[in-house]
């Protein structure tokens, strides 16, 4: 599972600017889990954030939980609120447990 210092942000990121990317580096964020059922959104996360961090992607809540359960540490989880079948809020609850 994720450690207590994992940050979780719910909601799709409409814009990721260079200041946000610099902020990730300043906070020591090295590994991000991006969860979204839209492939283009995951590609955007990977393209923009992957320059400075390792980005792991998941298209479903179940896939995200599988990554979290296998012991991989993520410094940040970006999760869309409107996932098919399960909401991003549910993913947040699971991460926080």
PDB file of N, CA, C and O in Angstrom, residues 24-83:
ATOM      1  N   UNK A  24       7.099  19.813  -8.267  1.00  0.00           N
ATOM      2  CA  UNK A  24       7.225  18.388  -7.958  1.00  0.00           C
ATOM      3  C   UNK A  24       8.657  18.054  -7.588  1.00  0.00           C
ATOM      4  O   UNK A  24       8.914  17.329  -6.627  1.00  0.00           O
ATOM      5  N   UNK A  25       9.598  18.582  -8.361  1.00  0.00           N
ATOM      6  CA  UNK A  25      11.007  18.321  -8.085  1.00  0.00           C
ATOM      7  C   UNK A  25      11.427  18.902  -6.741  1.00  0.00           C
ATOM      8  O   UNK A  25      12.154  18.270  -5.980  1.00  0.00           O
ATOM      9  N   UNK A  26      10.956  20.092  -6.445  1.00  0.00           N
ATOM     10  CA  UNK A  26      11.310  20.739  -5.186  1.00  0.00           C
ATOM     11  C   UNK A  26      10.762  19.966  -3.994  1.00  0.00           C
ATOM     12  O   UNK A  26      11.335  19.994  -2.916  1.00  0.00           O
ATOM     13  N   UNK A  27       9.663  19.282  -4.164  1.00  0.00           N
ATOM     14  CA  UNK A  27       9.069  18.498  -3.075  1.00  0.00           C
ATOM     15  C   UNK A  27       9.607  17.069  -3.034  1.00  0.00           C
ATOM     16  O   UNK A  27       9.173  16.275  -2.213  1.00  0.00           O
ATOM     17  N   UNK A  28      10.513  16.730  -3.919  1.00  0.00           N
ATOM     18  CA  UNK A  28      11.103  15.400  -3.916  1.00  0.00           C
ATOM     19  C   UNK A  28      10.199  14.322  -4.490  1.00  0.00           C
ATOM     20  O   UNK A  28      10.352  13.150  -4.184  1.00  0.00           O
ATOM     21  N   UNK A  29       9.250  14.719  -5.316  1.00  0.00           N
ATOM     22  CA  UNK A  29       8.330  13.749  -5.918  1.00  0.00           C
ATOM     23  C   UNK A  29       9.017  13.097  -7.114  1.00  0.00           C
ATOM     24  O   UNK A  29       9.336  13.756  -8.091  1.00  0.00           O
ATOM     25  N   UNK A  30       9.243  11.794  -7.003  1.00  0.00           N
ATOM     26  CA  UNK A  30       9.989  11.060  -8.028  1.00  0.00           C
ATOM     27  C   UNK A  30       9.145  10.016  -8.771  1.00  0.00           C
ATOM     28  O   UNK A  30       9.473   9.636  -9.871  1.00  0.00           O
ATOM     29  N   UNK A  31       8.072   9.526  -8.119  1.00  0.00           N
ATOM     30  CA  UNK A  31       7.268   8.464  -8.734  1.00  0.00           C
ATOM     31  C   UNK A  31       5.789   8.803  -8.571  1.00  0.00           C
ATOM     32  O   UNK A  31       5.307   8.986  -7.465  1.00  0.00           O
ATOM     33  N   UNK A  32       5.089   8.869  -9.698  1.00  0.00           N
ATOM     34  CA  UNK A  32       3.676   9.253  -9.722  1.00  0.00           C
ATOM     35  C   UNK A  32       2.842   8.114 -10.286  1.00  0.00           C
ATOM     36  O   UNK A  32       3.224   7.491 -11.278  1.00  0.00           O
ATOM     37  N   UNK A  33       1.694   7.864  -9.670  1.00  0.00           N
ATOM     38  CA  UNK A  33       0.692   6.965 -10.222  1.00  0.00           C
ATOM     39  C   UNK A  33      -0.430   7.833 -10.781  1.00  0.00           C
ATOM     40  O   UNK A  33      -1.047   8.596 -10.049  1.00  0.00           O
ATOM     41  N   UNK A  34      -0.661   7.750 -12.081  1.00  0.00           N
ATOM     42  CA  UNK A  34      -1.732   8.504 -12.741  1.00  0.00           C
ATOM     43  C   UNK A  34      -2.852   7.539 -13.089  1.00  0.00           C
ATOM     44  O   UNK A  34      -2.628   6.522 -13.751  1.00  0.00           O
ATOM     45  N   UNK A  35      -4.072   7.858 -12.626  1.00  0.00           N
ATOM     46  CA  UNK A  35      -5.226   6.979 -12.828  1.00  0.00           C
ATOM     47  C   UNK A  35      -6.297   7.737 -13.594  1.00  0.00           C
ATOM     48  O   UNK A  35      -6.804   8.754 -13.126  1.00  0.00           O
ATOM     49  N   UNK A  36      -6.621   7.247 -14.774  1.00  0.00           N
ATOM     50  CA  UNK A  36      -7.648   7.881 -15.600  1.00  0.00           C
ATOM     51  C   UNK A  36      -8.112   6.861 -16.630  1.00  0.00           C
ATOM     52  O   UNK A  36      -7.301   6.104 -17.156  1.00  0.00           O
ATOM     53  N   UNK A  37      -9.410   6.826 -16.908  1.00  0.00           N
ATOM     54  CA  UNK A  37      -9.915   5.882 -17.905  1.00  0.00           C
ATOM     55  C   UNK A  37      -9.780   6.419 -19.334  1.00  0.00           C
ATOM     56  O   UNK A  37     -10.075   5.712 -20.284  1.00  0.00           O
ATOM     57  N   UNK A  38      -9.310   7.648 -19.472  1.00  0.00           N
ATOM     58  CA  UNK A  38      -9.085   8.221 -20.805  1.00  0.00           C
ATOM     59  C   UNK A  38      -7.605   8.108 -21.169  1.00  0.00           C
ATOM     60  O   UNK A  38      -6.744   8.697 -20.514  1.00  0.00           O
ATOM     61  N   UNK A  39      -7.323   7.353 -22.216  1.00  0.00           N
ATOM     62  CA  UNK A  39      -5.948   7.089 -22.631  1.00  0.00           C
ATOM     63  C   UNK A  39      -5.200   8.380 -22.957  1.00  0.00           C
ATOM     64  O   UNK A  39      -4.031   8.529 -22.592  1.00  0.00           O
ATOM     65  N   UNK A  40      -5.868   9.314 -23.613  1.00  0.00           N
ATOM     66  CA  UNK A  40      -5.191  10.570 -23.976  1.00  0.00           C
ATOM     67  C   UNK A  40      -4.757  11.354 -22.742  1.00  0.00           C
ATOM     68  O   UNK A  40      -3.716  12.008 -22.753  1.00  0.00           O
ATOM     69  N   UNK A  41      -5.534  11.295 -21.685  1.00  0.00           N
ATOM     70  CA  UNK A  41      -5.160  11.979 -20.446  1.00  0.00           C
ATOM     71  C   UNK A  41      -3.918  11.326 -19.842  1.00  0.00           C
ATOM     72  O   UNK A  41      -3.011  12.014 -19.389  1.00  0.00           O
ATOM     73  N   UNK A  42      -3.871   9.995 -19.862  1.00  0.00           N
ATOM     74  CA  UNK A  42      -2.690   9.294 -19.343  1.00  0.00           C
ATOM     75  C   UNK A  42      -1.458   9.595 -20.174  1.00  0.00           C
ATOM     76  O   UNK A  42      -0.365   9.770 -19.632  1.00  0.00           O
ATOM     77  N   UNK A  43      -1.635   9.682 -21.472  1.00  0.00           N
ATOM     78  CA  UNK A  43      -0.503  10.048 -22.345  1.00  0.00           C
ATOM     79  C   UNK A  43       0.001  11.444 -22.021  1.00  0.00           C
ATOM     80  O   UNK A  43       1.205  11.701 -22.019  1.00  0.00           O
ATOM     81  N   UNK A  44      -0.932  12.361 -21.769  1.00  0.00           N
ATOM     82  CA  UNK A  44      -0.538  13.734 -21.432  1.00  0.00           C
ATOM     83  C   UNK A  44       0.235  13.758 -20.109  1.00  0.00           C
ATOM     84  O   UNK A  44       1.265  14.425 -20.006  1.00  0.00           O
ATOM     85  N   UNK A  45      -0.266  13.033 -19.106  1.00  0.00           N
ATOM     86  CA  UNK A  45       0.451  12.956 -17.829  1.00  0.00           C
ATOM     87  C   UNK A  45       1.868  12.428 -18.048  1.00  0.00           C
ATOM     88  O   UNK A  45       2.833  12.978 -17.532  1.00  0.00           O
ATOM     89  N   UNK A  46       1.967  11.355 -18.802  1.00  0.00           N
ATOM     90  CA  UNK A  46       3.263  10.727 -19.030  1.00  0.00           C
ATOM     91  C   UNK A  46       4.198  11.656 -19.795  1.00  0.00           C
ATOM     92  O   UNK A  46       5.372  11.795 -19.453  1.00  0.00           O
ATOM     93  N   UNK A  47       3.682  12.303 -20.819  1.00  0.00           N
ATOM     94  CA  UNK A  47       4.508  13.196 -21.634  1.00  0.00           C
ATOM     95  C   UNK A  47       4.990  14.399 -20.818  1.00  0.00           C
ATOM     96  O   UNK A  47       6.164  14.764 -20.857  1.00  0.00           O
ATOM     97  N   UNK A  48       4.106  15.003 -20.058  1.00  0.00           N
ATOM     98  CA  UNK A  48       4.461  16.210 -19.316  1.00  0.00           C
ATOM     99  C   UNK A  48       5.233  15.933 -18.024  1.00  0.00           C
ATOM    100  O   UNK A  48       6.192  16.622 -17.707  1.00  0.00           O
ATOM    101  N   UNK A  49       4.796  14.944 -17.294  1.00  0.00           N
ATOM    102  CA  UNK A  49       5.419  14.664 -16.007  1.00  0.00           C
ATOM    103  C   UNK A  49       6.594  13.702 -16.120  1.00  0.00           C
ATOM    104  O   UNK A  49       7.472  13.692 -15.267  1.00  0.00           O
ATOM    105  N   UNK A  50       6.602  12.901 -17.163  1.00  0.00           N
ATOM    106  CA  UNK A  50       7.637  11.891 -17.335  1.00  0.00           C
ATOM    107  C   UNK A  50       9.009  12.444 -17.630  1.00  0.00           C
ATOM    108  O   UNK A  50       9.996  11.721 -17.563  1.00  0.00           O
ATOM    109  N   UNK A  51       9.093  13.719 -17.930  1.00  0.00           N
ATOM    110  CA  UNK A  51      10.406  14.348 -18.145  1.00  0.00           C
ATOM    111  C   UNK A  51      11.186  14.454 -16.841  1.00  0.00           C
ATOM    112  O   UNK A  51      12.414  14.444 -16.852  1.00  0.00           O
ATOM    113  N   UNK A  52      10.477  14.608 -15.739  1.00  0.00           N
ATOM    114  CA  UNK A  52      11.111  14.828 -14.447  1.00  0.00           C
ATOM    115  C   UNK A  52      10.883  13.705 -13.444  1.00  0.00           C
ATOM    116  O   UNK A  52      11.572  13.647 -12.435  1.00  0.00           O
ATOM    117  N   UNK A  53       9.884  12.859 -13.677  1.00  0.00           N
ATOM    118  CA  UNK A  53       9.525  11.815 -12.717  1.00  0.00           C
ATOM    119  C   UNK A  53       9.225  10.513 -13.454  1.00  0.00           C
ATOM    120  O   UNK A  53       9.010  10.508 -14.661  1.00  0.00           O
ATOM    121  N   UNK A  54       9.176   9.438 -12.705  1.00  0.00           N
ATOM    122  CA  UNK A  54       8.705   8.156 -13.231  1.00  0.00           C
ATOM    123  C   UNK A  54       7.192   8.156 -13.096  1.00  0.00           C
ATOM    124  O   UNK A  54       6.669   8.415 -12.011  1.00  0.00           O
ATOM    125  N   UNK A  55       6.483   7.883 -14.190  1.00  0.00           N
ATOM    126  CA  UNK A  55       5.017   7.879 -14.179  1.00  0.00           C
ATOM    127  C   UNK A  55       4.528   6.475 -14.480  1.00  0.00           C
ATOM    128  O   UNK A  55       4.864   5.897 -15.508  1.00  0.00           O
ATOM    129  N   UNK A  56       3.746   5.923 -13.563  1.00  0.00           N
ATOM    130  CA  UNK A  56       3.069   4.643 -13.766  1.00  0.00           C
ATOM    131  C   UNK A  56       1.608   4.971 -13.996  1.00  0.00           C
ATOM    132  O   UNK A  56       1.044   5.824 -13.311  1.00  0.00           O
ATOM    133  N   UNK A  57       0.982   4.313 -14.962  1.00  0.00           N
ATOM    134  CA  UNK A  57      -0.410   4.621 -15.289  1.00  0.00           C
ATOM    135  C   UNK A  57      -1.329   3.438 -15.009  1.00  0.00           C
ATOM    136  O   UNK A  57      -0.906   2.283 -15.019  1.00  0.00           O
ATOM    137  N   UNK A  58      -2.589   3.786 -14.744  1.00  0.00           N
ATOM    138  CA  UNK A  58      -3.641   2.780 -14.544  1.00  0.00           C
ATOM    139  C   UNK A  58      -4.918   3.327 -15.164  1.00  0.00           C
ATOM    140  O   UNK A  58      -5.220   4.509 -15.014  1.00  0.00           O
ATOM    141  N   UNK A  59      -5.668   2.458 -15.852  1.00  0.00           N
ATOM    142  CA  UNK A  59      -6.909   2.890 -16.505  1.00  0.00           C
ATOM    143  C   UNK A  59      -8.150   2.630 -15.674  1.00  0.00           C
ATOM    144  O   UNK A  59      -9.219   3.120 -15.990  1.00  0.00           O
ATOM    145  N   UNK A  60      -8.004   1.855 -14.604  1.00  0.00           N
ATOM    146  CA  UNK A  60      -9.146   1.550 -13.740  1.00  0.00           C
ATOM    147  C   UNK A  60      -8.721   1.659 -12.282  1.00  0.00           C
ATOM    148  O   UNK A  60      -7.524   1.599 -11.960  1.00  0.00           O
ATOM    149  N   UNK A  61      -9.702   1.787 -11.410  1.00  0.00           N
ATOM    150  CA  UNK A  61      -9.425   1.807  -9.977  1.00  0.00           C
ATOM    151  C   UNK A  61      -8.794   0.492  -9.540  1.00  0.00           C
ATOM    152  O   UNK A  61      -7.864   0.480  -8.731  1.00  0.00           O
ATOM    153  N   UNK A  62      -9.270  -0.586 -10.094  1.00  0.00           N
ATOM    154  CA  UNK A  62      -8.742  -1.903  -9.731  1.00  0.00           C
ATOM    155  C   UNK A  62      -7.272  -2.029 -10.101  1.00  0.00           C
ATOM    156  O   UNK A  62      -6.466  -2.565  -9.341  1.00  0.00           O
ATOM    157  N   UNK A  63      -6.910  -1.527 -11.279  1.00  0.00           N
ATOM    158  CA  UNK A  63      -5.515  -1.568 -11.710  1.00  0.00           C
ATOM    159  C   UNK A  63      -4.649  -0.692 -10.796  1.00  0.00           C
ATOM    160  O   UNK A  63      -3.537  -1.066 -10.437  1.00  0.00           O
ATOM    161  N   UNK A  64      -5.170   0.464 -10.403  1.00  0.00           N
ATOM    162  CA  UNK A  64      -4.440   1.344  -9.487  1.00  0.00           C
ATOM    163  C   UNK A  64      -4.210   0.643  -8.151  1.00  0.00           C
ATOM    164  O   UNK A  64      -3.095   0.677  -7.598  1.00  0.00           O
ATOM    165  N   UNK A  65      -5.238   0.002  -7.627  1.00  0.00           N
ATOM    166  CA  UNK A  65      -5.107  -0.693  -6.352  1.00  0.00           C
ATOM    167  C   UNK A  65      -4.115  -1.839  -6.429  1.00  0.00           C
ATOM    168  O   UNK A  65      -3.390  -2.113  -5.475  1.00  0.00           O
ATOM    169  N   UNK A  66      -4.073  -2.497  -7.566  1.00  0.00           N
ATOM    170  CA  UNK A  66      -3.094  -3.569  -7.761  1.00  0.00           C
ATOM    171  C   UNK A  66      -1.672  -3.013  -7.636  1.00  0.00           C
ATOM    172  O   UNK A  66      -0.815  -3.610  -6.989  1.00  0.00           O
ATOM    173  N   UNK A  67      -1.417  -1.859  -8.263  1.00  0.00           N
ATOM    174  CA  UNK A  67      -0.097  -1.220  -8.148  1.00  0.00           C
ATOM    175  C   UNK A  67       0.209  -0.876  -6.693  1.00  0.00           C
ATOM    176  O   UNK A  67       1.326  -1.068  -6.217  1.00  0.00           O
ATOM    177  N   UNK A  68      -0.784  -0.356  -5.984  1.00  0.00           N
ATOM    178  CA  UNK A  68      -0.583   0.040  -4.589  1.00  0.00           C
ATOM    179  C   UNK A  68      -0.372  -1.157  -3.678  1.00  0.00           C
ATOM    180  O   UNK A  68       0.449  -1.121  -2.765  1.00  0.00           O
ATOM    181  N   UNK A  69      -1.092  -2.231  -3.932  1.00  0.00           N
ATOM    182  CA  UNK A  69      -0.992  -3.422  -3.083  1.00  0.00           C
ATOM    183  C   UNK A  69       0.320  -4.171  -3.267  1.00  0.00           C
ATOM    184  O   UNK A  69       0.750  -4.890  -2.371  1.00  0.00           O
ATOM    185  N   UNK A  70       0.958  -4.025  -4.425  1.00  0.00           N
ATOM    186  CA  UNK A  70       2.187  -4.785  -4.660  1.00  0.00           C
ATOM    187  C   UNK A  70       3.394  -4.170  -3.970  1.00  0.00           C
ATOM    188  O   UNK A  70       4.501  -4.670  -4.102  1.00  0.00           O
ATOM    189  N   UNK A  71       3.165  -3.085  -3.226  1.00  0.00           N
ATOM    190  CA  UNK A  71       4.240  -2.510  -2.428  1.00  0.00           C
ATOM    191  C   UNK A  71       5.011  -1.389  -3.098  1.00  0.00           C
ATOM    192  O   UNK A  71       5.943  -0.860  -2.505  1.00  0.00           O
ATOM    193  N   UNK A  72       4.656  -1.025  -4.304  1.00  0.00           N
ATOM    194  CA  UNK A  72       5.333   0.069  -4.978  1.00  0.00           C
ATOM    195  C   UNK A  72       5.039   1.375  -4.250  1.00  0.00           C
ATOM    196  O   UNK A  72       3.893   1.656  -3.907  1.00  0.00           O
ATOM    197  N   UNK A  73       6.066   2.160  -3.997  1.00  0.00           N
ATOM    198  CA  UNK A  73       5.877   3.454  -3.337  1.00  0.00           C
ATOM    199  C   UNK A  73       5.648   4.535  -4.390  1.00  0.00           C
ATOM    200  O   UNK A  73       6.416   4.657  -5.336  1.00  0.00           O
ATOM    201  N   UNK A  74       4.589   5.294  -4.222  1.00  0.00           N
ATOM    202  CA  UNK A  74       4.310   6.443  -5.075  1.00  0.00           C
ATOM    203  C   UNK A  74       4.359   7.685  -4.207  1.00  0.00           C
ATOM    204  O   UNK A  74       3.795   7.710  -3.115  1.00  0.00           O
ATOM    205  N   UNK A  75       5.017   8.709  -4.699  1.00  0.00           N
ATOM    206  CA  UNK A  75       5.067   9.977  -3.984  1.00  0.00           C
ATOM    207  C   UNK A  75       3.808  10.795  -4.219  1.00  0.00           C
ATOM    208  O   UNK A  75       3.458  11.645  -3.402  1.00  0.00           O
ATOM    209  N   UNK A  76       3.140  10.540  -5.333  1.00  0.00           N
ATOM    210  CA  UNK A  76       1.943  11.285  -5.698  1.00  0.00           C
ATOM    211  C   UNK A  76       1.014  10.385  -6.495  1.00  0.00           C
ATOM    212  O   UNK A  76       1.469   9.636  -7.352  1.00  0.00           O
ATOM    213  N   UNK A  77      -0.276  10.444  -6.189  1.00  0.00           N
ATOM    214  CA  UNK A  77      -1.291   9.730  -6.957  1.00  0.00           C
ATOM    215  C   UNK A  77      -2.228  10.775  -7.554  1.00  0.00           C
ATOM    216  O   UNK A  77      -2.845  11.540  -6.814  1.00  0.00           O
ATOM    217  N   UNK A  78      -2.307  10.817  -8.871  1.00  0.00           N
ATOM    218  CA  UNK A  78      -3.248  11.689  -9.581  1.00  0.00           C
ATOM    219  C   UNK A  78      -4.384  10.807 -10.062  1.00  0.00           C
ATOM    220  O   UNK A  78      -4.157   9.871 -10.818  1.00  0.00           O
ATOM    221  N   UNK A  79      -5.587  11.099  -9.624  1.00  0.00           N
ATOM    222  CA  UNK A  79      -6.702  10.217  -9.938  1.00  0.00           C
ATOM    223  C   UNK A  79      -7.907  11.017 -10.403  1.00  0.00           C
ATOM    224  O   UNK A  79      -8.361  11.929  -9.708  1.00  0.00           O
ATOM    225  N   UNK A  80      -8.434  10.660 -11.556  1.00  0.00           N
ATOM    226  CA  UNK A  80      -9.650  11.278 -12.071  1.00  0.00           C
ATOM    227  C   UNK A  80     -10.816  10.918 -11.153  1.00  0.00           C
ATOM    228  O   UNK A  80     -10.900   9.801 -10.648  1.00  0.00           O
ATOM    229  N   UNK A  81     -11.694  11.854 -10.921  1.00  0.00           N
ATOM    230  CA  UNK A  81     -12.848  11.610 -10.059  1.00  0.00           C
ATOM    231  C   UNK A  81     -13.844  10.677 -10.741  1.00  0.00           C
ATOM    232  O   UNK A  81     -14.436   9.811 -10.107  1.00  0.00           O
ATOM    233  N   UNK A  82     -14.029  10.826 -12.037  1.00  0.00           N
ATOM    234  CA  UNK A  82     -15.055  10.077 -12.774  1.00  0.00           C
ATOM    235  C   UNK A  82     -14.464   8.884 -13.517  1.00  0.00           C
ATOM    236  O   UNK A  82     -14.309   8.899 -14.727  1.00  0.00           O
ATOM    237  N   UNK A  83     -14.150   7.833 -12.785  1.00  0.00           N
ATOM    238  CA  UNK A  83     -13.676   6.591 -13.398  1.00  0.00           C
ATOM    239  C   UNK A  83     -14.862   5.693 -13.699  1.00  0.00           C
ATOM    240  O   UNK A  83     -15.880   5.748 -13.005  1.00  0.00           O
TER     241      UNK A  83
END
